[in-house]
Tab-separated table of C-alpha atoms (C1' of nucleotides) in Angstrom:
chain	number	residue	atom	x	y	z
C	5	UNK	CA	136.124	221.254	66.758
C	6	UNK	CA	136.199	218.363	69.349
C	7	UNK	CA	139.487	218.091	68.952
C	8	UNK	CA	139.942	221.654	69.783
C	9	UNK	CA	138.105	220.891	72.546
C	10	UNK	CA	139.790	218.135	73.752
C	11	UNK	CA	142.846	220.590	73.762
C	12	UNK	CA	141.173	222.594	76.220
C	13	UNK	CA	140.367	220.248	78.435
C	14	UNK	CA	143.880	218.998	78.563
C	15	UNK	CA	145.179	222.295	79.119
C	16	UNK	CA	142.832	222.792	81.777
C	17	UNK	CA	144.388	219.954	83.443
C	18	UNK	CA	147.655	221.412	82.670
C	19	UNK	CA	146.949	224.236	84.545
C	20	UNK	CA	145.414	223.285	87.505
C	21	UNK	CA	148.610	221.024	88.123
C	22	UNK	CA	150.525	224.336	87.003
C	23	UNK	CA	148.627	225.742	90.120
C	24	UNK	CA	150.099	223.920	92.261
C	25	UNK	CA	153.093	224.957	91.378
C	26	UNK	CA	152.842	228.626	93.021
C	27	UNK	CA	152.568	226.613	96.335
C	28	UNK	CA	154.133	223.582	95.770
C	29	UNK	CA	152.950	221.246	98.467
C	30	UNK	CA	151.686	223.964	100.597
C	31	UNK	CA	148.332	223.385	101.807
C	32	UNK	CA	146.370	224.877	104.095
C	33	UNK	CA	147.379	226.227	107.218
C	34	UNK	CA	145.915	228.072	110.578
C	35	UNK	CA	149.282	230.235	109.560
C	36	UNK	CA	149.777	232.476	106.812
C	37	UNK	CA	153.437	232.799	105.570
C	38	UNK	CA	154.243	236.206	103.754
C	39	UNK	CA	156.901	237.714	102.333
C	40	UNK	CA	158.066	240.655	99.887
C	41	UNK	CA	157.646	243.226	102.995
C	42	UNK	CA	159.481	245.946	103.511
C	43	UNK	CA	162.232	245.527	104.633
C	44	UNK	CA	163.092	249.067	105.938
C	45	UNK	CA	160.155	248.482	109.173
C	46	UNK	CA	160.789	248.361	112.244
C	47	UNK	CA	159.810	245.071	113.539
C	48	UNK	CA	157.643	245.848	116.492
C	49	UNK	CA	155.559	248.345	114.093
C	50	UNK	CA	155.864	246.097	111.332
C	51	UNK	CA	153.594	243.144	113.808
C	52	UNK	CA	151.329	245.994	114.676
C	53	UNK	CA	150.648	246.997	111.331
C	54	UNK	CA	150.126	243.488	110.188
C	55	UNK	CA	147.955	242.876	112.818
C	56	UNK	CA	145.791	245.813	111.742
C	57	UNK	CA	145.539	245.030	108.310
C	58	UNK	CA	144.594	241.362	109.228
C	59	UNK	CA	142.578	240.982	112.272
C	60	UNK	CA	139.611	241.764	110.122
C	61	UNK	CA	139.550	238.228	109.275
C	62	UNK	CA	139.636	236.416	112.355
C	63	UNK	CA	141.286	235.886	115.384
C	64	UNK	CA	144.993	236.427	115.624
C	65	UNK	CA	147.340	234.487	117.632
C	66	UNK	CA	150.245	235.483	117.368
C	67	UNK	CA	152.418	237.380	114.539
C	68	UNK	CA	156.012	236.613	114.573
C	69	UNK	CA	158.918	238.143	112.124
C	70	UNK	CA	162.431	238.155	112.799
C	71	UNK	CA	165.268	240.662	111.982
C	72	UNK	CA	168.302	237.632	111.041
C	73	UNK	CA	169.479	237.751	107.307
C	74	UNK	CA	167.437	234.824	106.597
C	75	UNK	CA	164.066	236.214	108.139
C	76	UNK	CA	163.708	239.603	106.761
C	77	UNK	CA	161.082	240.657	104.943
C	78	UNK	CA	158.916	237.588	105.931
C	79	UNK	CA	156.427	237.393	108.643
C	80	UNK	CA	153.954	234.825	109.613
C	81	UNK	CA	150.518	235.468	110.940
C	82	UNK	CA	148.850	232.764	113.089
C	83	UNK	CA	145.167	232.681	112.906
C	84	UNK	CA	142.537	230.884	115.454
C	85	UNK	CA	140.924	228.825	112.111
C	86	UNK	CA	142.282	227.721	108.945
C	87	UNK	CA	138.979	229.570	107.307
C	88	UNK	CA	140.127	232.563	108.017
C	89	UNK	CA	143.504	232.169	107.338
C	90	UNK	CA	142.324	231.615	103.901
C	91	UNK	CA	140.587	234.275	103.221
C	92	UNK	CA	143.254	236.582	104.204
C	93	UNK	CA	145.396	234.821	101.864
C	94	UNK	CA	142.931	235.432	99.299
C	95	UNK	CA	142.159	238.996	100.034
C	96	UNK	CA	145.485	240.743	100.723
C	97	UNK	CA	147.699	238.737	98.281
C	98	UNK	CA	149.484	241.410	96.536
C	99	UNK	CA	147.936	244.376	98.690
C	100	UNK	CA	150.078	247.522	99.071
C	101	UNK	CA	152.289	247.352	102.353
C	102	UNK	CA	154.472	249.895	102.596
C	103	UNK	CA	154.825	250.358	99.349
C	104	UNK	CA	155.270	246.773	98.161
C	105	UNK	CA	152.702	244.565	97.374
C	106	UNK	CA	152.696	241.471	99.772
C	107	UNK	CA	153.002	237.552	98.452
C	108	UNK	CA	151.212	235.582	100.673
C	109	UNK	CA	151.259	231.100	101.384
C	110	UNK	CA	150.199	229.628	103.950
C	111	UNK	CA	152.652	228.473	106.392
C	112	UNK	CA	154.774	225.088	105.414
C	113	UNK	CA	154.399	223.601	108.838
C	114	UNK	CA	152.307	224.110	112.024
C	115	UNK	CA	152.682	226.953	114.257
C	116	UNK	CA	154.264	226.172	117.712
C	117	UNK	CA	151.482	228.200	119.607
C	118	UNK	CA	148.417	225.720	117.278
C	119	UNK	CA	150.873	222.612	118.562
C	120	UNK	CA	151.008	223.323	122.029
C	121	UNK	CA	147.218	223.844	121.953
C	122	UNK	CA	146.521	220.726	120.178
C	123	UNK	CA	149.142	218.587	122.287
C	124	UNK	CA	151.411	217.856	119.277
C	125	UNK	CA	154.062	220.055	119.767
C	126	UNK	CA	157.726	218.679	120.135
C	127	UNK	CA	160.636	220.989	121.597
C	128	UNK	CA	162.304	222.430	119.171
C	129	UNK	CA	165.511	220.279	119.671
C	130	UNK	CA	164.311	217.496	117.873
C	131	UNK	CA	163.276	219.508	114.240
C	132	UNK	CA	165.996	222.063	114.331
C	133	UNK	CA	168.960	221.190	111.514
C	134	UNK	CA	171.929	221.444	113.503
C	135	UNK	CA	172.040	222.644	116.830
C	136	UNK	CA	174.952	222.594	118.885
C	137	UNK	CA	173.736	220.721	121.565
C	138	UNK	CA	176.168	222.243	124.081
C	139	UNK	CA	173.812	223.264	126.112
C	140	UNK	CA	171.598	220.257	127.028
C	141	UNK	CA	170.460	221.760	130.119
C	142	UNK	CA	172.130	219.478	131.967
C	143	UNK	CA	171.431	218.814	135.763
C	144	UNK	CA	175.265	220.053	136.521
C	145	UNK	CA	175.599	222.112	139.413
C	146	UNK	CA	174.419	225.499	138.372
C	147	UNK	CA	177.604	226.948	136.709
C	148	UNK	CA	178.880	230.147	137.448
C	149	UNK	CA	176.916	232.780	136.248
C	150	UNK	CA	179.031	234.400	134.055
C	151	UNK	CA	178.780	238.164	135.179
C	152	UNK	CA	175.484	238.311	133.671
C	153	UNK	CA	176.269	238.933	130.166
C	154	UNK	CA	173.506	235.877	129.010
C	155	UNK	CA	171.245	237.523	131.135
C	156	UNK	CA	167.638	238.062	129.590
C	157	UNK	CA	168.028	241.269	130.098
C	158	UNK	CA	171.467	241.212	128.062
C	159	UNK	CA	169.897	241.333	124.967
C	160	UNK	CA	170.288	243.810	122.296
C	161	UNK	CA	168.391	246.659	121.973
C	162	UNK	CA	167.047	246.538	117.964
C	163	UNK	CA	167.286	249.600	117.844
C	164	UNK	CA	171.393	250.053	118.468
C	165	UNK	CA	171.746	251.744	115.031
C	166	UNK	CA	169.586	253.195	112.893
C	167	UNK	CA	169.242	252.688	109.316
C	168	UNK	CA	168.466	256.371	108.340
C	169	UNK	CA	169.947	259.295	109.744
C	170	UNK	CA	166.793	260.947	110.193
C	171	UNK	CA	166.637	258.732	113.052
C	172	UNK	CA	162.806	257.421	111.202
C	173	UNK	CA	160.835	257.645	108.462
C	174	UNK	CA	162.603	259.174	105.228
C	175	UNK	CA	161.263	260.469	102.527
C	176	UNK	CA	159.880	257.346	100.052
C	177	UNK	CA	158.627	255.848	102.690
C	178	UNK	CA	155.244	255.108	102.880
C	179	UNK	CA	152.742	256.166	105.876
C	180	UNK	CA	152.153	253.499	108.102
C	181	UNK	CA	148.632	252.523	108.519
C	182	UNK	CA	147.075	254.899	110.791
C	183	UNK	CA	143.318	256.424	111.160
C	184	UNK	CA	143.490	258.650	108.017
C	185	UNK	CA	143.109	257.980	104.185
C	186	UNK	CA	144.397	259.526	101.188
C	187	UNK	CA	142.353	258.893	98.703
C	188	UNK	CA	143.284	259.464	94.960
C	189	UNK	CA	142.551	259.219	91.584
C	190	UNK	CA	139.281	260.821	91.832
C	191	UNK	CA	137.487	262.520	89.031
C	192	UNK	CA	137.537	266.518	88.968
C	193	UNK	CA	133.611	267.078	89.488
C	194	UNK	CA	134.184	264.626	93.067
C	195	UNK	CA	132.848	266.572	95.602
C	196	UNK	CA	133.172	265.732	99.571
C	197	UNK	CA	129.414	264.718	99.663
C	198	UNK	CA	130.229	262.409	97.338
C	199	UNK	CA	132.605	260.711	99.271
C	200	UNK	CA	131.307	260.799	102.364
C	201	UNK	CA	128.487	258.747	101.034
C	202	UNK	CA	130.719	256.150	100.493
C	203	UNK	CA	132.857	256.552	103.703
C	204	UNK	CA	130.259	256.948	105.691
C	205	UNK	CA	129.005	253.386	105.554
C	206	UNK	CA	131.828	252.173	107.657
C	207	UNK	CA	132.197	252.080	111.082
C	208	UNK	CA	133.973	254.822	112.591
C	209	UNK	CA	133.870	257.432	110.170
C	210	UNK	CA	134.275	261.274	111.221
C	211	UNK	CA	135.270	263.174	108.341
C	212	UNK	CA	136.082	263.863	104.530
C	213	UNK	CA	138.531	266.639	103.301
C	214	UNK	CA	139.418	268.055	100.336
C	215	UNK	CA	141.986	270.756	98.992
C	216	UNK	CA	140.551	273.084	96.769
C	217	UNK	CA	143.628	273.812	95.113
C	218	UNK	CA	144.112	269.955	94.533
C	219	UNK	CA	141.597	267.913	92.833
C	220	UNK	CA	141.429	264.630	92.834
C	221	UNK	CA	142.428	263.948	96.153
C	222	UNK	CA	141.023	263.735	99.302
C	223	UNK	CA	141.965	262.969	102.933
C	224	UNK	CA	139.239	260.220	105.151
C	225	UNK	CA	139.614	260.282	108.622
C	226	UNK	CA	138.618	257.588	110.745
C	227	UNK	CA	138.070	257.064	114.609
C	228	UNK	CA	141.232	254.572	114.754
C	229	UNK	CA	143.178	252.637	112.136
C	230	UNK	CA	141.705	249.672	112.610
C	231	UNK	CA	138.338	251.287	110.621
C	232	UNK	CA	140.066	253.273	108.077
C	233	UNK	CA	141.862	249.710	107.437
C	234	UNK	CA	138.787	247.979	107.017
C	235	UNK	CA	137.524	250.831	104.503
C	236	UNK	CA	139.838	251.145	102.839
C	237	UNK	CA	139.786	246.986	101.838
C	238	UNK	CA	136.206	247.901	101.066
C	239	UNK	CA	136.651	250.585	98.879
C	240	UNK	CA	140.194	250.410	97.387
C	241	UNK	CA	139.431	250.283	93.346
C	242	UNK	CA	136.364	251.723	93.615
C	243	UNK	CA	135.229	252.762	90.277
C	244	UNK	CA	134.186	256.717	90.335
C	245	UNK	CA	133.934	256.776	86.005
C	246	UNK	CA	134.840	254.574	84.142
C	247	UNK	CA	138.163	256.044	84.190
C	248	UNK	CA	139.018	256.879	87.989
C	249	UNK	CA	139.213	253.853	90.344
C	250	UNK	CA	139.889	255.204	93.551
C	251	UNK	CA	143.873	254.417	95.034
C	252	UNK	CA	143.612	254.585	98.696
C	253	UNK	CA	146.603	254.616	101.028
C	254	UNK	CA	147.277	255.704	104.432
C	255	UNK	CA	147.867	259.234	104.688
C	256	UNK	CA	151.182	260.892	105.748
C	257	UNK	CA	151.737	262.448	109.063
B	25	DA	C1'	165.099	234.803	97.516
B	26	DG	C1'	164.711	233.583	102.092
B	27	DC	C1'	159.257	228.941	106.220
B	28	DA	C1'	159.940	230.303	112.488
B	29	DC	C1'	158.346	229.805	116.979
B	30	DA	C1'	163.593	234.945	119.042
DNA sequence: AGCACA
């Protein structure tokens, strides 16, 4: 007996080291650091949507992803306070994104925009691995301007080929967050009253439909998608029976 | 898988 118990203990300790091992010497960070995205966004709605599905939990800085080989898929939210980077952490890890469930860390180092608020930020220069340090920004003469092509306006459009032919969205892809729900799952006898009780009790609300023809679904509209975001957090899983937890996505245009 | 500040 004690010695079984002894076992558990030590196992216990076993696996709170074992923790750490998911984040290895990550700890916590104004930043949030996630990855497994999809891919297949665009990055500009990709930010937006992020920012939508996050800003319930505090301020947000900044959100920054990046398009190189290296950088897709990942994106890193900057929050004002490490408390509610945390709970974002905790609360979306492994939420539904466009069709992939999200991994989230925090970030491994500070965010620029935190460092230049709190005076410890260092040019880049210094940290990056191996930059060709051509371009020291020496006090030559001005050199010739070389017809413009490093302009900042010279810059690539993203958008210089598409990755679908539809010129957008194709067919698996899943609705981007907007004001509407789709709501599934739901037992037979659910009626719209039903529902509306629960949608009802956030902010923003306007309407519940359903299809006759189609049970166990139903569309939730919302004033913007900021509100049918934050309802949908609140009521994804919800248990109608013991057999129907509701599965709430955004709804299809 | 991949931790940057375009």
């Amino acid at each position: 007996m004690s010695n079984a118990t002894a076992t558990v203990t030590a196992t216990d300790a076993a696996t709170a080291t074992g923790t750490a091992a998911e984040s290895p010497t990550v700890s916590a960070n104004m930043t949030i650091y996630i990855n497994n995205l999809n891919e297949k966004i665009k990055l500009e709605e990709l930010k937006k949507s992020l920012r939508a599905v996050f800003s319930q939990f505090g301020k947000i800085l900044e959100v920054l992803a990046f398009k190189t080989l290296k950088h897709k898929g990942q994106a890193w939210v900057v929050f004002e306070d490490v408390t509610s980077a945390s709970e974002a952490l905790k609360r979306m890890q492994g939420f539904p994104f466009y069709d992939k469930p999200m991994r989230i860390q925090y970030a491994k180092t500070k965010s620029d925009i935190i460092a230049k608020a709190d005076g410890t930020f260092v040019p880049r220069e210094r940290r990056r691995r191996h930059d060709e340090r051509a371009d020291k920004k020496r006090r030559d003469h001005r050199d010739a301007n070389q017809a413009g092509v490093n302009s900042a306006y010279g810059t690539m459009p993203p958008h210089s080929h598409l990755p679908y032919p539809g010129g957008g969205k194709h067919a698996d892809a899943p609705a981007a967050p907007n004001n509407i729900l789709f709501v599934e799952n739901l037992p037979h006898e659910c009626t719209p009253m039903m529902l509306q009780m629960l949608f009802c009790q956030y902010a923003g609300f306007k309407e519940v439909r359903m299809v006759e023809t189609k049970p166990g679904i139903a569309f939730v509209e919302y004033g913007d998608e900021l509100q049918s975001t934050v309802a949908m957090q609140a009521l994804q899983g919800f248990r109608m029976t013991a057999q129907n937890s509701m599965l709430i996505s955004y709804a299809k245009k």
